[in-house]
Amino acid sequence: MEISTTLTDSPVDDARLAEILSDPGFGLHFTDHMFTVEWTPEKGWHDARITPYGPLTLDPATAVLHYAQETFEGMKAYRHADGSVHLFRPEANAERMITSSQRLALPELPVDDFIQAVEAMVKVDERWVPEGEGEKSLYLRPFMFASEKFLGVRPSQHVTFMVIASPAGSYFKGGLKPVSLWLTEEYTRAGRGGMGAAKTGGNYASSLIAQQEATRHGCDQVVFLDAQEGVYVEELGGMNMYFVHADGSITTPATGTILEGITRSSIITLARQMGHEVTERRFAIDEWRKGVESGDIVEVFACGTAAVVSPVGELRSAAGTLPAPESTETTMKIRSALVDVQFGRADDTFGWLRRVL
Ligand code: PLP
Ligand code: COI
C-alpha cells in the first residue's frame, strides 16, 4: 500500500503535549495526524494517506449514520525503557477486523495493509507515545465505515478505513481498583446469529442503557448473560471475564456470542504457562454465586486492551449483592505477566511484540 503523507503545520506544542502525556486519561486527546484509505468495488482499497487530524465532512445521507455499518479495533503501542516502541499482536487485531467486517458486509482490509497503516500512525506521531511508567501507552483506534451517500439498505459501495491515536493512562477513573458489576437481567448484548462476536459500534450502542442501569445502581460496569436462556455469563460492556478456582484452575466463558479478546487469548496462554489449567466453556451465573459462597471461586477478574486486567469487586443484581472474593493474588500475577511482556520487562517468549521504532 502506497501512503501519501501531508504533515500538519500546527502540531500540538511540546509544553501542551507534556501536560497531556502527564495525565492522558482515556480517549480524550488525539494525536496530530490520522490515516485514511478508501474502498470502492471498482478500485478496491485506494488513496491511502496520512493527513493532519481533523473533523470529517459527511453528507447527512452517509450510510453509517443511518444503518451503523461499521467495525473497529482497539490496540496499543508501548514504549519500552530503552525508548523503543512496540505493538502487541497487531496481526490478531487485523484478523479480528476481517472477521468483524465479514459479519458487517464490509470489505476486508488485508492484514499487511492494516499493520502498515497502524505502524505509519505510530511513526508519524511517535512523540505522542508516552513513557511506559504508570502503564501509559498510545491507544490506536482503527475503524471502518459505510461512507456512501445512499439511504437504501444494502452494503455500502463506498467504505472508509481510518486510524486515529490517543495517549492512554488508566481506563477507569481512580486507576487500578476492583470494578463493581451490575448484572443486567433485562438487556442482552448478543443473540444467536447476531453480531456479538464482531467488534462493531451497534453492540456498544445497545450496551449503553444497561450501563446506565449499572451506574444507577452504583456499579462501574455491566455484566451480560446469554440472550437465549439468560443463564450463562457472557462478558462486560468492554471486557472479557475470568474465574479463578480454589484448586488454581481458571474458567473463562465461551458462548460463541462474546467478543473474543486478544487480551483474553493472551491470558489463556500465559496462565497455562504459569501452570494453571484453563477451560473455556459456558459458565452459569449460579455457578458464580455458589462458587463465591462455597469458596470454590477465589478470584474474579476482567480484561481488555483499554482496561488491561482488573479485579472484579461486588456483583449486584435484583437478587442482592454477592461480595467479591478476598484474593487478587492470581489476578495480579497474571496482570504482571502480561504487562511485563507489553512493556518489555519480560521475555517475549511467544513473539507477541512487533517493534515499530
Ligand atoms: N469484550 C468487549 C465487548 C470489548 O469491547 C473488548 C475490548 O476490546 C473486549 C472484550 C476485550 O478485547 P481485547 O482484549 O481484544 O481488547
Ligand atoms: C478496548 O479495550 O480496546 C475496547 O475497545 C473497549 C472499549 C474502550 C470499547
mmCIF file of N, CA and C and ligand atoms in Angstrom, residues 26 72-76 93 96 139-141 171 199 204 237-239 259 263 303-308, ligand 2:
data_model
loop_
_atom_site.group_PDB
_atom_site.id
_atom_site.type_symbol
_atom_site.label_atom_id
_atom_site.label_comp_id
_atom_site.label_asym_id
_atom_site.label_seq_id
_atom_site.Cartn_x
_atom_site.Cartn_y
_atom_site.Cartn_z
ATOM 1 N N PHE A 26 -8.361 8.537 29.317
ATOM 2 C CA PHE A 26 -8.628 7.620 28.203
ATOM 3 C C PHE A 26 -9.556 8.274 27.185
ATOM 4 N N PHE A 72 -14.651 -1.721 14.282
ATOM 5 C CA PHE A 72 -13.487 -1.011 14.813
ATOM 6 C C PHE A 72 -12.580 -1.965 15.563
ATOM 7 N N GLU A 73 -11.415 -1.462 15.924
ATOM 8 C CA GLU A 73 -10.445 -2.235 16.707
ATOM 9 C C GLU A 73 -9.878 -1.359 17.806
ATOM 10 N N GLY A 74 -9.248 -1.977 18.776
ATOM 11 C CA GLY A 74 -8.579 -1.240 19.854
ATOM 12 C C GLY A 74 -7.267 -1.929 20.151
ATOM 13 N N MET A 75 -6.168 -1.199 20.099
ATOM 14 C CA MET A 75 -4.835 -1.771 20.345
ATOM 15 C C MET A 75 -3.931 -0.673 20.865
ATOM 16 N N LYS A 76 -2.742 -1.072 21.349
ATOM 17 C CA LYS A 76 -1.871 -0.066 21.956
ATOM 18 C C LYS A 76 -0.442 -0.185 21.459
ATOM 19 N N ASN A 93 -5.385 -8.231 15.838
ATOM 20 C CA ASN A 93 -6.392 -7.182 15.620
ATOM 21 C C ASN A 93 -6.801 -7.123 14.156
ATOM 22 N N ARG A 96 -9.051 -10.011 13.430
ATOM 23 C CA ARG A 96 -10.385 -9.843 14.016
ATOM 24 C C ARG A 96 -11.171 -8.792 13.236
ATOM 25 N N TYR A 139 -2.998 4.525 22.587
ATOM 26 C CA TYR A 139 -4.129 3.700 22.164
ATOM 27 C C TYR A 139 -4.425 4.003 20.692
ATOM 28 N N LEU A 140 -4.547 2.949 19.903
ATOM 29 C CA LEU A 140 -4.815 3.121 18.468
ATOM 30 C C LEU A 140 -6.215 2.623 18.163
ATOM 31 N N ARG A 141 -6.936 3.391 17.386
ATOM 32 C CA ARG A 141 -8.324 3.047 17.078
ATOM 33 C C ARG A 141 -8.510 2.980 15.555
ATOM 34 N N TYR A 171 -7.958 3.319 32.172
ATOM 35 C CA TYR A 171 -9.293 3.394 31.570
ATOM 36 C C TYR A 171 -10.317 3.841 32.611
ATOM 37 N N LYS A 199 -16.654 -6.808 16.446
ATOM 38 C CA LYS A 199 -16.386 -5.539 17.134
ATOM 39 C C LYS A 199 -16.997 -4.439 16.287
ATOM 40 N N TYR A 204 -22.066 -1.703 21.154
ATOM 41 C CA TYR A 204 -21.779 -0.771 22.245
ATOM 42 C C TYR A 204 -22.973 0.157 22.449
ATOM 43 N N GLY A 237 -19.401 -4.825 29.311
ATOM 44 C CA GLY A 237 -19.590 -3.929 28.161
ATOM 45 C C GLY A 237 -18.360 -3.839 27.271
ATOM 46 N N GLY A 238 -17.172 -3.892 27.874
ATOM 47 C CA GLY A 238 -15.947 -3.769 27.086
ATOM 48 C C GLY A 238 -14.807 -4.639 27.569
ATOM 49 N N MET A 239 -15.117 -5.735 28.268
ATOM 50 C CA MET A 239 -14.068 -6.608 28.801
ATOM 51 C C MET A 239 -14.550 -8.059 28.882
ATOM 52 N N LEU A 259 -17.272 -11.202 22.380
ATOM 53 C CA LEU A 259 -16.143 -10.691 21.607
ATOM 54 C C LEU A 259 -14.895 -11.388 22.130
ATOM 55 N N THR A 263 -6.589 -9.823 24.597
ATOM 56 C CA THR A 263 -6.089 -9.952 25.973
ATOM 57 C C THR A 263 -6.530 -11.299 26.540
ATOM 58 N N CYS A 303 -10.741 -8.449 31.689
ATOM 59 C CA CYS A 303 -9.586 -7.981 30.914
ATOM 60 C C CYS A 303 -10.000 -7.423 29.555
ATOM 61 N N GLY A 304 -9.182 -6.522 29.054
ATOM 62 C CA GLY A 304 -9.384 -5.944 27.725
ATOM 63 C C GLY A 304 -8.235 -5.007 27.436
ATOM 64 N N THR A 305 -8.077 -4.607 26.193
ATOM 65 C CA THR A 305 -6.950 -3.746 25.822
ATOM 66 C C THR A 305 -6.970 -2.430 26.594
ATOM 67 N N ALA A 306 -8.120 -1.767 26.581
ATOM 68 C CA ALA A 306 -8.195 -0.449 27.217
ATOM 69 C C ALA A 306 -8.014 -0.573 28.724
ATOM 70 N N ALA A 307 -8.694 -1.540 29.325
ATOM 71 C CA ALA A 307 -8.733 -1.645 30.786
ATOM 72 C C ALA A 307 -7.679 -2.608 31.341
ATOM 73 N N VAL A 308 -6.914 -3.277 30.500
ATOM 74 C CA VAL A 308 -5.848 -4.231 30.861
ATOM 75 C C VAL A 308 -6.442 -5.407 31.661
HETATM 76 C C1 COI B 2 -10.748 -1.820 24.004
HETATM 77 O O1 COI B 2 -10.386 -2.309 25.067
HETATM 78 O O2 COI B 2 -9.963 -1.576 23.082
HETATM 79 C C2 COI B 2 -12.133 -1.502 23.778
HETATM 80 O O3 COI B 2 -12.485 -1.395 22.652
HETATM 81 C C3 COI B 2 -13.016 -1.349 24.940
HETATM 82 C C4 COI B 2 -13.790 -0.071 24.910
HETATM 83 C C5 COI B 2 -12.929 1.142 25.003
HETATM 84 C C6 COI B 2 -14.744 -0.025 23.756
#
